[in-house]
Short mmCIF file of C-alpha atoms and ligand atoms in Angstrom, two decimals:
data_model
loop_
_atom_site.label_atom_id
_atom_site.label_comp_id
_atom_site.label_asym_id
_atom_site.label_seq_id
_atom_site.Cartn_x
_atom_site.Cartn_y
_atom_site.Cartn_z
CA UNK A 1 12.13 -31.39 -14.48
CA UNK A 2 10.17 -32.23 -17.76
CA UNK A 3 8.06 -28.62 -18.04
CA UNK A 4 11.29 -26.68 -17.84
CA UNK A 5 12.92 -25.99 -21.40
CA UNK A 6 16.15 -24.96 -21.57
CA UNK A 7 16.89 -21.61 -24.08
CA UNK A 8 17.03 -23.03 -28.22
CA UNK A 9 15.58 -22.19 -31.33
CA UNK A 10 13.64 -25.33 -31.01
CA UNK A 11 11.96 -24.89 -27.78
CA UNK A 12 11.61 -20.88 -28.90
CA UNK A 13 9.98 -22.05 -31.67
CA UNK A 14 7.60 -25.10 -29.25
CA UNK A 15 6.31 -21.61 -27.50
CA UNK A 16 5.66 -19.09 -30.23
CA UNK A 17 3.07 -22.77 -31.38
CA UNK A 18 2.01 -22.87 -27.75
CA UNK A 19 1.26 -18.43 -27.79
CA UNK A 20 -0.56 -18.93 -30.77
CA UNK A 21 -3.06 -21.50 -29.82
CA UNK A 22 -3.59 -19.04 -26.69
CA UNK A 23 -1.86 -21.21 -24.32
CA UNK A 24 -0.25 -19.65 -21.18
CA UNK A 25 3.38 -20.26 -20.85
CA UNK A 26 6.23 -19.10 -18.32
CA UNK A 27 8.58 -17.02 -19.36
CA UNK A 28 11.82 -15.10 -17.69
CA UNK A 29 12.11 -11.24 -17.88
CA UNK A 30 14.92 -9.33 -16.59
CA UNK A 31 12.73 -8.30 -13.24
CA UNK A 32 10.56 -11.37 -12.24
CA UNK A 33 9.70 -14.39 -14.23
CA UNK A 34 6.20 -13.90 -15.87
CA UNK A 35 2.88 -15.77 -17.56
CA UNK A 36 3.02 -14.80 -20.64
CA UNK A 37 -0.43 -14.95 -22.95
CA UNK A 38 -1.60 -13.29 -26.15
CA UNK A 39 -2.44 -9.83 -25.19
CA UNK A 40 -5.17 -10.06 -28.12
CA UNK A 41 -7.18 -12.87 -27.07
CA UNK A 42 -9.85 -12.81 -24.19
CA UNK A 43 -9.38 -16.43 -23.88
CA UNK A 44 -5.42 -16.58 -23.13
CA UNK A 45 -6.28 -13.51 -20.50
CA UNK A 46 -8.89 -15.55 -18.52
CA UNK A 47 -6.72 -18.27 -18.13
CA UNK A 48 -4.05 -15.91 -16.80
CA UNK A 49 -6.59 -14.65 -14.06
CA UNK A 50 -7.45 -17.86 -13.36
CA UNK A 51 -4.31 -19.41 -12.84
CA UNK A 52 -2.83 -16.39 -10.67
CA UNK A 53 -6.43 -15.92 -9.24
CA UNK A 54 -6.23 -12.22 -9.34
CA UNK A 55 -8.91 -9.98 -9.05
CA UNK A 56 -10.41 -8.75 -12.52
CA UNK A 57 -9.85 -5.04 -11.59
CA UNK A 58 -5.97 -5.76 -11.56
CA UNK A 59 -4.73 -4.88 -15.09
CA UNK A 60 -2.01 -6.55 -16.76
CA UNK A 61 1.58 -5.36 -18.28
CA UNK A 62 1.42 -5.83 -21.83
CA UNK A 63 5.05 -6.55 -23.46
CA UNK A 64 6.68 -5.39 -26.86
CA UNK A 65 9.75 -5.81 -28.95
CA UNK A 66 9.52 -2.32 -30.42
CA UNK A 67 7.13 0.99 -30.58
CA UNK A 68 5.78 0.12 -34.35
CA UNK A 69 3.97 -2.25 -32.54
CA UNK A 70 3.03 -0.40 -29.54
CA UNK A 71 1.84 2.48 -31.92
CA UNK A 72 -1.40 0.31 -33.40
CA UNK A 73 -2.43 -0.28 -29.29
CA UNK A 74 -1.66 2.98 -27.44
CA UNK A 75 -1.44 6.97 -28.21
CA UNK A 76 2.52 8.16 -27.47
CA UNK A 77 3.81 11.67 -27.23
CA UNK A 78 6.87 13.06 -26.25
CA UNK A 79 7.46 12.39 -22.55
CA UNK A 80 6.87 8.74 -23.54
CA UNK A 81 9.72 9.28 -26.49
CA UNK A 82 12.58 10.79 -24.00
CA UNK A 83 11.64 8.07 -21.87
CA UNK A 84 11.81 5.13 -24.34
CA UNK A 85 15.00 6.07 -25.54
CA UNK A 86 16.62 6.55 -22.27
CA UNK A 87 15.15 3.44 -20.20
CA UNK A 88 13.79 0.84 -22.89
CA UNK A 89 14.25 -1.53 -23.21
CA UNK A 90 14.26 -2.19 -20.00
CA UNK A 91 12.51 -2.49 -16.25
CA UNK A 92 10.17 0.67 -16.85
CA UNK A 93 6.14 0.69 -17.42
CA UNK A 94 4.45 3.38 -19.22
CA UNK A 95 1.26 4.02 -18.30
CA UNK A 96 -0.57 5.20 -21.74
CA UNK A 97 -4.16 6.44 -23.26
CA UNK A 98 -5.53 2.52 -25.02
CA UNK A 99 -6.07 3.26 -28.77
CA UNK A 100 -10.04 2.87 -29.41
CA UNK A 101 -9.32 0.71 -32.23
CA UNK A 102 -6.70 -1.41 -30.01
CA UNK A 103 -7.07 -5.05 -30.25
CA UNK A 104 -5.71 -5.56 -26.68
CA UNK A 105 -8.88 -7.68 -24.88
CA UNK A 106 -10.37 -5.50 -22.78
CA UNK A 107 -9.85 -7.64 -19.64
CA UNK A 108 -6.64 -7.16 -20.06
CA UNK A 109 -6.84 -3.86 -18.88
CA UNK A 110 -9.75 -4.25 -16.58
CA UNK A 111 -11.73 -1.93 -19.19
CA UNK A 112 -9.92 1.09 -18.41
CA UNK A 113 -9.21 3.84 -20.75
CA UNK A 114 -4.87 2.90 -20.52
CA UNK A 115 -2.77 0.45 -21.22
CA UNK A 116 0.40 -0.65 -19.08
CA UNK A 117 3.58 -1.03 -21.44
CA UNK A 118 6.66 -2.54 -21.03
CA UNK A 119 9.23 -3.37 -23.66
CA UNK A 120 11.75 -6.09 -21.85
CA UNK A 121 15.44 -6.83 -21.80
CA UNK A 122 15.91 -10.09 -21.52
CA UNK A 123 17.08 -11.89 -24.56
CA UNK A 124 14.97 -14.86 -24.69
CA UNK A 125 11.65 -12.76 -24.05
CA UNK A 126 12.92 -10.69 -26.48
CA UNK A 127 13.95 -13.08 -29.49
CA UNK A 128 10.29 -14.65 -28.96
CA UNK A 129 8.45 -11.36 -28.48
CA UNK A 130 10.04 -10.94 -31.84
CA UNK A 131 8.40 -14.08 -33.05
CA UNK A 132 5.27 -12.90 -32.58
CA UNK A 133 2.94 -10.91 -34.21
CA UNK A 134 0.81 -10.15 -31.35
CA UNK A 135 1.94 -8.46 -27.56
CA UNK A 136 1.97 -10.56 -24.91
CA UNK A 137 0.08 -9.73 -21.39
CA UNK A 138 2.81 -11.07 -18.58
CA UNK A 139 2.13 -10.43 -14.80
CA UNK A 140 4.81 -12.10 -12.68
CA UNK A 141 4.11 -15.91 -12.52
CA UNK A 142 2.70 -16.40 -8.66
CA UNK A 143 -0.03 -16.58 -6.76
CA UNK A 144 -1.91 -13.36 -6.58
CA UNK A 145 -0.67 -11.43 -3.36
CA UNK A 146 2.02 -13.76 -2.89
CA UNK A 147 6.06 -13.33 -3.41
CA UNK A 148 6.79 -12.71 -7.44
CA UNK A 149 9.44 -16.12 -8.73
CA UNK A 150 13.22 -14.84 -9.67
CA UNK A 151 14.01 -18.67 -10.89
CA UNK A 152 11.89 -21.55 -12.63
CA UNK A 153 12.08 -22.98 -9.37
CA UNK A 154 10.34 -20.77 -7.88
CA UNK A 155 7.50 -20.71 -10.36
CA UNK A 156 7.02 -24.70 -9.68
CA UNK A 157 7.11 -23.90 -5.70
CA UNK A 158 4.30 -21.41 -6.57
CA UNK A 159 2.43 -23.88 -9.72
CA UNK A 160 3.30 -27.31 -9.46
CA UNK A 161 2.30 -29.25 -11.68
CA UNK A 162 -0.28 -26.65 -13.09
CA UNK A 163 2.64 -24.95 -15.46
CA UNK A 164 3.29 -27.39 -18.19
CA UNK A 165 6.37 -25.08 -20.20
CA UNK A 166 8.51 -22.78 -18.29
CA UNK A 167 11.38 -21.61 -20.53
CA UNK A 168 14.64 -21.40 -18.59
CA UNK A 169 16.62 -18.10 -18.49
CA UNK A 170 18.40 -18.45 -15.18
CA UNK A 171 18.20 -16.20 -11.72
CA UNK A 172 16.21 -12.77 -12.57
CA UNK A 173 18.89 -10.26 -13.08
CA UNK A 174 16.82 -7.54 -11.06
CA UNK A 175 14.73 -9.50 -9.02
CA UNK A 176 11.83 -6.96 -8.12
CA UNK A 177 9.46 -5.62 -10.56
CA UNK A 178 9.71 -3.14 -12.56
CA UNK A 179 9.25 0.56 -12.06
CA UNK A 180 5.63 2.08 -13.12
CA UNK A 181 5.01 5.26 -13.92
CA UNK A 182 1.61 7.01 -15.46
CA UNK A 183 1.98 8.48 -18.77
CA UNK A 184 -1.64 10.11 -18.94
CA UNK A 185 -2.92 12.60 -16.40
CA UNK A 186 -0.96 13.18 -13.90
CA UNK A 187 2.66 12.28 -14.47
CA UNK A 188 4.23 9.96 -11.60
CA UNK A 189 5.30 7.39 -10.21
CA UNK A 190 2.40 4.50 -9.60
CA UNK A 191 5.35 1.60 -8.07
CA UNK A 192 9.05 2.31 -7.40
CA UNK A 193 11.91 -0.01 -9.20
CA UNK A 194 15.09 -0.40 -10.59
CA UNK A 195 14.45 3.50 -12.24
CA UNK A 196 14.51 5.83 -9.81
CA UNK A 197 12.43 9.00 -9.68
CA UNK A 198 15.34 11.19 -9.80
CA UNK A 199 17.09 9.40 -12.76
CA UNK A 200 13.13 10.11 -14.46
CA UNK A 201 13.16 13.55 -12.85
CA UNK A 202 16.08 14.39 -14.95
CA UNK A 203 14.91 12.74 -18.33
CA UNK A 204 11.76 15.22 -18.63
CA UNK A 205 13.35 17.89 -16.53
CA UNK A 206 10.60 17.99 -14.28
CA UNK A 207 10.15 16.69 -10.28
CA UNK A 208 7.93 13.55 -10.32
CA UNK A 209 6.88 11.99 -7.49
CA UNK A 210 5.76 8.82 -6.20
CA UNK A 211 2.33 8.58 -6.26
CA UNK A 212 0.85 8.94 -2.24
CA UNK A 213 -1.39 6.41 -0.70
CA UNK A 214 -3.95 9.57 -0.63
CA UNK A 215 -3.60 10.20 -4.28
CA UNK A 216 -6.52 9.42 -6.36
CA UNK A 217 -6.49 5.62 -7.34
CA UNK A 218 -5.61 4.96 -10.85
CA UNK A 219 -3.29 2.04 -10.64
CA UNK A 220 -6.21 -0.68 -8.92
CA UNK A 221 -3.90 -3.35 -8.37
CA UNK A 222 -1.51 -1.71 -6.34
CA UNK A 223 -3.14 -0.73 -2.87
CA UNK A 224 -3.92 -4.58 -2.17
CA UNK A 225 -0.33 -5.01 -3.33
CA UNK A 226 1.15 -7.54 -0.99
CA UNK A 227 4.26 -9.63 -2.34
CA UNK A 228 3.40 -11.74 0.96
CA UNK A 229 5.63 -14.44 2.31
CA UNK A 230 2.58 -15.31 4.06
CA UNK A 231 3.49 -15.13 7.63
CA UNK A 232 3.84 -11.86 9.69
CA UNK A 233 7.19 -9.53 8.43
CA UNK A 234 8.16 -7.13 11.39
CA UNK A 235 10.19 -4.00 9.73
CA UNK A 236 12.94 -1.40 11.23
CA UNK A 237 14.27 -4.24 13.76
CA UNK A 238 17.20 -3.73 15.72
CA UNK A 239 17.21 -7.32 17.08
CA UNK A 240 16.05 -10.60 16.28
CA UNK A 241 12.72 -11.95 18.20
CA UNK A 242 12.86 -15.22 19.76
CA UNK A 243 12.20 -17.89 16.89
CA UNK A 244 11.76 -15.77 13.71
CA UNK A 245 14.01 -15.28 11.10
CA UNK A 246 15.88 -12.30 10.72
CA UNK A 247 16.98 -10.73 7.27
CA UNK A 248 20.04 -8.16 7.51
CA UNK A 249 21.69 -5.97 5.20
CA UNK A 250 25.39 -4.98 5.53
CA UNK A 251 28.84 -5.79 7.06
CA UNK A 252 27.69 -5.33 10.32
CA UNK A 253 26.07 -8.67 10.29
CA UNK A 254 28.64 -11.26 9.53
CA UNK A 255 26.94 -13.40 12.21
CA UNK A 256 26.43 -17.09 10.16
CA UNK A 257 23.62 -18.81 12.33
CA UNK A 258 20.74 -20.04 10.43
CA UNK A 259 18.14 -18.23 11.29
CA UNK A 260 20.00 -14.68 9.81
CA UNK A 261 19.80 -14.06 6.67
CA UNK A 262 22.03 -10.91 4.90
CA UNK A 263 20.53 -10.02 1.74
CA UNK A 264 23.95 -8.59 1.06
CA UNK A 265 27.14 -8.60 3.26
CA UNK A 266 29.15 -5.87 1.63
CA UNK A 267 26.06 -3.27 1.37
CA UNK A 268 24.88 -3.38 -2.18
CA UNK A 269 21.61 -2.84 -2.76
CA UNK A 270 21.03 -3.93 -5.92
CA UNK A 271 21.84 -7.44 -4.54
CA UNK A 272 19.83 -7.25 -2.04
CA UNK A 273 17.11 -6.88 -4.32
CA UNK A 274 18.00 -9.48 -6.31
CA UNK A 275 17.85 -11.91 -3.24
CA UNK A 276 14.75 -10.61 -1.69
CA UNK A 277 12.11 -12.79 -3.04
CA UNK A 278 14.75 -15.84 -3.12
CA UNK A 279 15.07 -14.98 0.67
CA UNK A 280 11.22 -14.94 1.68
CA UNK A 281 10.66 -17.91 0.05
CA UNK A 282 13.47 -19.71 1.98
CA UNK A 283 12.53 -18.83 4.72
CA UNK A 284 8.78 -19.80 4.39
CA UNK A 285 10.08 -23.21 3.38
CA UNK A 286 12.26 -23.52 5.90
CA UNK A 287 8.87 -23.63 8.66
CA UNK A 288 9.74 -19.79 10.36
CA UNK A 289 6.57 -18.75 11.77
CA UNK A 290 7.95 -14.93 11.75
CA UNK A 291 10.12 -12.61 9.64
CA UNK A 292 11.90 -9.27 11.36
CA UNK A 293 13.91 -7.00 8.90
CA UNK A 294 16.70 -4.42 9.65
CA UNK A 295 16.10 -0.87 8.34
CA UNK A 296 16.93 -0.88 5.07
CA UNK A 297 18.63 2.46 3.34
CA UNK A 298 15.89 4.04 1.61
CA UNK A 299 17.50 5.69 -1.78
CA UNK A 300 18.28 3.88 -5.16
CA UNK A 301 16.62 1.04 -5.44
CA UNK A 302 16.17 0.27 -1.77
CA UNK A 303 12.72 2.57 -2.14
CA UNK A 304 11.57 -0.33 -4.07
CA UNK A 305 12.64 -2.94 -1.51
CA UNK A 306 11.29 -0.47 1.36
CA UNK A 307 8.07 -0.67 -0.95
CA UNK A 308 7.59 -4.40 -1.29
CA UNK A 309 8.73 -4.78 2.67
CA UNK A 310 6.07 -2.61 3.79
CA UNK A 311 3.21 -4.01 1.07
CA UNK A 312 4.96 -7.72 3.03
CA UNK A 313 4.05 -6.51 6.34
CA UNK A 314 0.94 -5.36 5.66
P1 AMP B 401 2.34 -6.95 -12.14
O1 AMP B 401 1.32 -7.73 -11.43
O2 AMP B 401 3.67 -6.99 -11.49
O3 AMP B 401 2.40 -7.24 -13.59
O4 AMP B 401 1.90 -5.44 -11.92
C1 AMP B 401 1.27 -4.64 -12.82
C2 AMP B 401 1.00 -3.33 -12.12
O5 AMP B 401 0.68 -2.34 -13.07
C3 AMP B 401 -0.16 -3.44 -11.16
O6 AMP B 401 0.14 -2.78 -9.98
C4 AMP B 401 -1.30 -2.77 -11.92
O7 AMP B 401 -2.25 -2.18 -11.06
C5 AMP B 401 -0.54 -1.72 -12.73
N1 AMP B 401 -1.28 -1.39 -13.94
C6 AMP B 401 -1.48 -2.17 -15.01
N2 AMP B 401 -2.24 -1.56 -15.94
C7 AMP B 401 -2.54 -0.33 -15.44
C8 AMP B 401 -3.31 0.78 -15.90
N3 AMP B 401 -3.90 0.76 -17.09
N4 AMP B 401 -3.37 1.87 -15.12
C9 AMP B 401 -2.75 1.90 -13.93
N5 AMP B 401 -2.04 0.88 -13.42
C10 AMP B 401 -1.91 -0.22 -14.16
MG1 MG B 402 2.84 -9.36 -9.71
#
């Protein structure tokens, strides 16, 4: 396909021209693969809410290479520091107090008082963050509401023709986004991931929690949260229902017809993560009309698939 370009210093070099004149380009991250825009421009921002048509009050992750350059945007203390040098780079989002004097557009952050942070791990997002002399504002490259891409692939089954430079870094090592959690106020955990609460727990010595659907809402994006396939997902099935697909986890199901799907046969849940996403969008494709799901061991990082599945069925 002629808009995806393959990892090189040239085509590296063919985005950093295409950042600065505030296009919007596709990039991979270690979770999901992202649209990536100059975090400093209002004009590269609209066209990133326009393209993903999400709602203005949805703030966006903004993405660094390093803290220097996080410093001159957002206010850091301590929590932030144990944090930083324990998960980052990597699949965690800081939640932080937006310097005053912050040249972040404002509608990047739907005009709240904090920023969303992320510093990534993926090489190529990496090398070209380091490129750049400004952050770049990436939310995962689909459809607002609809399943986040893991491959370019999937970004053209979302965009078509719309996307006209997707940079190629393979699968998405993770596959589900990353893990949020709010830096200013009260200290938790807005959206599970990869990081568990107990691995941040331990960091600041200190229980967090995951934020409750009765908490006060500070994270405005998340309650309409729906990573939909876009037809009805049935959770905690013990069978399959006559005519929808049915995703599995485990050895338990080595059954090969084609309308099961095991996200991973030997019980590892980190793979069954990774295939999530690649496994709703299958299955949409493939013309099911209805998704039921087994129960799915809720510790490690199956919270955040038990998250996603229940934002699906919604
Ligand atoms: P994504 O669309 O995967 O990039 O998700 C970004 C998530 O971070 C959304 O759920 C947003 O609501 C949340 N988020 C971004 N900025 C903020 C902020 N300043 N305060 C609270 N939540 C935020
Ligand atoms: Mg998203």
């Amino acid at each position: 396909m002629k808009n995806i370009y393959k990892n090189s210093p040239k085509n590296l070099n063919k985005a950093k021209k295409l950042l600065r004149k505030n296009n919007i380009i596709v990039v991979p991250t270690e979770t999901v693969y992202g649209l990536a825009g100059n975090a400093y421009s209002n004009s590269s921002i609209k066209k990133i809410y326009k393209l993903k048509k999400r709602p203005k009050i949805n703030p966006l992750i903004i993405h660094y290479s390093n803290i220097e350059s996080l410093k001159k945007d957002a206010h850091i203390d301590e929590k932030f520091i144990k944090l930083y040098k324990k998960f980052s780079p990597g699949p965690l989002t800081y939640i932080l107090r937006k310097r005053k004097n912050s040249k972040i557009s404002p509608l990047a952050n739907a005009n709240l008082k904090t920023i969303a942070v992320r510093f990534p791990k993926n090489k190529i997002i990496r090398t070209l963050l380091k490129k750049l002399k400004f952050p770049l504002a990436i939310p995962s490259a689909n459809i607002s509401s609809a399943i986040s891409p893991v491959s370019c692939n999937d970004v053209l089954d979302e965009f078509g023709k719309k996307i006209k430079f997707v940079l190629d870094g393979g699968s998405a090592k993770i596959g589900l986004e990353s893990t949020v959690i709010n830096l200013y106020g009260k200290t938790q955990i807005l959206r599970p991931g990869l990081i568990t609460k107990n691995q941040i727990s331990q960091v600041l010595n200190k229980k967090i929690k995951i934020q409750k659907k009765t908490d006060k809402i500070i994270s405005p994006g998340l309650l309409k949260r729906h990573y939909s396939p876009g037809i009805p997902v049935k959770l905690n099935c013990k069978t399959k229902e006559d005519k929808a697909a049915f995703i599995v986890f485990g050895k338990k199901y080595k059954n090969n017809n084609k309308d099961i799907f095991n996200l991973s046969k030997s019980g590892d849940l980190e793979e069954a993560a990774r295939k999530l996403y690649k496994t709703f969008r299958k299955i949409k494709n493939l013309g099911f009309k209805t998704i039921n799901v087994v129960k799915i061991p809720n510790k490690k990082i199956g919270i955040a698939i038990n998250d996603r599945l229940r934002k699906a069925a919604n």
